[in-house]
């Protein structure tokens, strides 16, 4: 893992087309702004994991229906 130190309003650029900006810092919370192409999905990890669980559950339900 690459670790950066950034201050408010500073940014990190990934692959020339994704920019992450430190928008605000309040106590132990950091607010990030992310600029990315529309075809690049950007999700919080917990949202992505929930989406994966839901997709797996739906596939299992569908498989159960097809086996009847």
mmCIF file of N, CA and C in Angstrom, residues 1-30:
data_model
loop_
_atom_site.group_PDB
_atom_site.id
_atom_site.type_symbol
_atom_site.label_atom_id
_atom_site.label_comp_id
_atom_site.label_asym_id
_atom_site.label_seq_id
_atom_site.Cartn_x
_atom_site.Cartn_y
_atom_site.Cartn_z
ATOM 1 N N UNK A 1 0.849 -1.174 0.000
ATOM 2 C CA UNK A 1 0.000 0.000 0.000
ATOM 3 C C UNK A 1 0.896 1.238 0.000
ATOM 4 N N UNK A 2 0.551 2.156 -0.840
ATOM 5 C CA UNK A 2 1.252 3.428 -0.900
ATOM 6 C C UNK A 2 0.524 4.413 0.021
ATOM 7 N N UNK A 3 1.235 5.067 0.898
ATOM 8 C CA UNK A 3 0.623 5.979 1.872
ATOM 9 C C UNK A 3 1.121 7.399 1.608
ATOM 10 N N UNK A 4 0.185 8.334 1.540
ATOM 11 C CA UNK A 4 0.501 9.744 1.320
ATOM 12 C C UNK A 4 0.088 10.572 2.527
ATOM 13 N N UNK A 5 0.790 11.648 2.747
ATOM 14 C CA UNK A 5 0.360 12.674 3.695
ATOM 15 C C UNK A 5 -0.114 13.853 2.864
ATOM 16 N N UNK A 6 -1.322 14.322 3.116
ATOM 17 C CA UNK A 6 -1.896 15.435 2.379
ATOM 18 C C UNK A 6 -2.563 16.378 3.346
ATOM 19 N N UNK A 7 -2.626 17.641 2.987
ATOM 20 C CA UNK A 7 -3.339 18.652 3.758
ATOM 21 C C UNK A 7 -4.618 19.017 3.011
ATOM 22 N N UNK A 8 -5.472 19.758 3.694
ATOM 23 C CA UNK A 8 -6.724 20.203 3.084
ATOM 24 C C UNK A 8 -6.443 20.901 1.753
ATOM 25 N N UNK A 9 -7.255 20.580 0.755
ATOM 26 C CA UNK A 9 -7.182 21.116 -0.609
ATOM 27 C C UNK A 9 -6.012 20.580 -1.425
ATOM 28 N N UNK A 10 -5.250 19.657 -0.893
ATOM 29 C CA UNK A 10 -4.214 19.006 -1.685
ATOM 30 C C UNK A 10 -4.813 17.766 -2.331
ATOM 31 N N UNK A 11 -4.134 17.257 -3.362
ATOM 32 C CA UNK A 11 -4.724 16.149 -4.107
ATOM 33 C C UNK A 11 -3.700 15.072 -4.443
ATOM 34 N N UNK A 12 -4.235 13.964 -4.911
ATOM 35 C CA UNK A 12 -3.462 12.822 -5.402
ATOM 36 C C UNK A 12 -4.041 12.485 -6.766
ATOM 37 N N UNK A 13 -3.203 12.202 -7.739
ATOM 38 C CA UNK A 13 -3.658 11.846 -9.080
ATOM 39 C C UNK A 13 -3.290 10.397 -9.358
ATOM 40 N N UNK A 14 -4.249 9.651 -9.887
ATOM 41 C CA UNK A 14 -4.040 8.249 -10.236
ATOM 42 C C UNK A 14 -4.237 8.105 -11.739
ATOM 43 N N UNK A 15 -3.216 7.616 -12.400
ATOM 44 C CA UNK A 15 -3.292 7.285 -13.828
ATOM 45 C C UNK A 15 -3.747 8.461 -14.699
ATOM 46 N N UNK A 16 -3.433 9.664 -14.342
ATOM 47 C CA UNK A 16 -3.748 10.879 -15.108
ATOM 48 C C UNK A 16 -5.234 11.160 -15.304
ATOM 49 N N UNK A 17 -6.134 10.283 -14.806
ATOM 50 C CA UNK A 17 -7.551 10.543 -15.046
ATOM 51 C C UNK A 17 -8.419 10.424 -13.788
ATOM 52 N N UNK A 18 -7.805 10.177 -12.650
ATOM 53 C CA UNK A 18 -8.537 10.121 -11.392
ATOM 54 C C UNK A 18 -7.831 11.046 -10.409
ATOM 55 N N UNK A 19 -8.592 11.961 -9.831
ATOM 56 C CA UNK A 19 -8.028 12.888 -8.853
ATOM 57 C C UNK A 19 -8.783 12.743 -7.543
ATOM 58 N N UNK A 20 -8.044 12.615 -6.470
ATOM 59 C CA UNK A 20 -8.616 12.554 -5.127
ATOM 60 C C UNK A 20 -8.157 13.798 -4.388
ATOM 61 N N UNK A 21 -9.121 14.582 -3.908
ATOM 62 C CA UNK A 21 -8.834 15.849 -3.234
ATOM 63 C C UNK A 21 -9.255 15.745 -1.770
ATOM 64 N N UNK A 22 -8.413 16.224 -0.867
ATOM 65 C CA UNK A 22 -8.781 16.318 0.539
ATOM 66 C C UNK A 22 -9.661 17.557 0.673
ATOM 67 N N UNK A 23 -10.947 17.347 0.878
ATOM 68 C CA UNK A 23 -11.902 18.444 0.919
ATOM 69 C C UNK A 23 -11.954 19.070 2.306
ATOM 70 N N UNK A 24 -11.934 18.224 3.340
ATOM 71 C CA UNK A 24 -12.058 18.740 4.700
ATOM 72 C C UNK A 24 -11.496 17.717 5.672
ATOM 73 N N UNK A 25 -11.018 18.199 6.795
ATOM 74 C CA UNK A 25 -10.532 17.346 7.880
ATOM 75 C C UNK A 25 -11.170 17.852 9.159
ATOM 76 N N UNK A 26 -11.928 16.976 9.813
ATOM 77 C CA UNK A 26 -12.588 17.332 11.074
ATOM 78 C C UNK A 26 -12.338 16.215 12.066
ATOM 79 N N UNK A 27 -11.477 16.463 13.028
ATOM 80 C CA UNK A 27 -11.160 15.430 14.014
ATOM 81 C C UNK A 27 -10.566 14.213 13.338
ATOM 82 N N UNK A 28 -11.231 13.063 13.518
ATOM 83 C CA UNK A 28 -10.718 11.827 12.928
ATOM 84 C C UNK A 28 -11.398 11.500 11.599
ATOM 85 N N UNK A 29 -12.122 12.446 11.011
ATOM 86 C CA UNK A 29 -12.800 12.238 9.733
ATOM 87 C C UNK A 29 -12.147 13.075 8.643
ATOM 88 N N UNK A 30 -11.962 12.461 7.497
ATOM 89 C CA UNK A 30 -11.413 13.142 6.327
ATOM 90 C C UNK A 30 -12.451 13.056 5.221
#
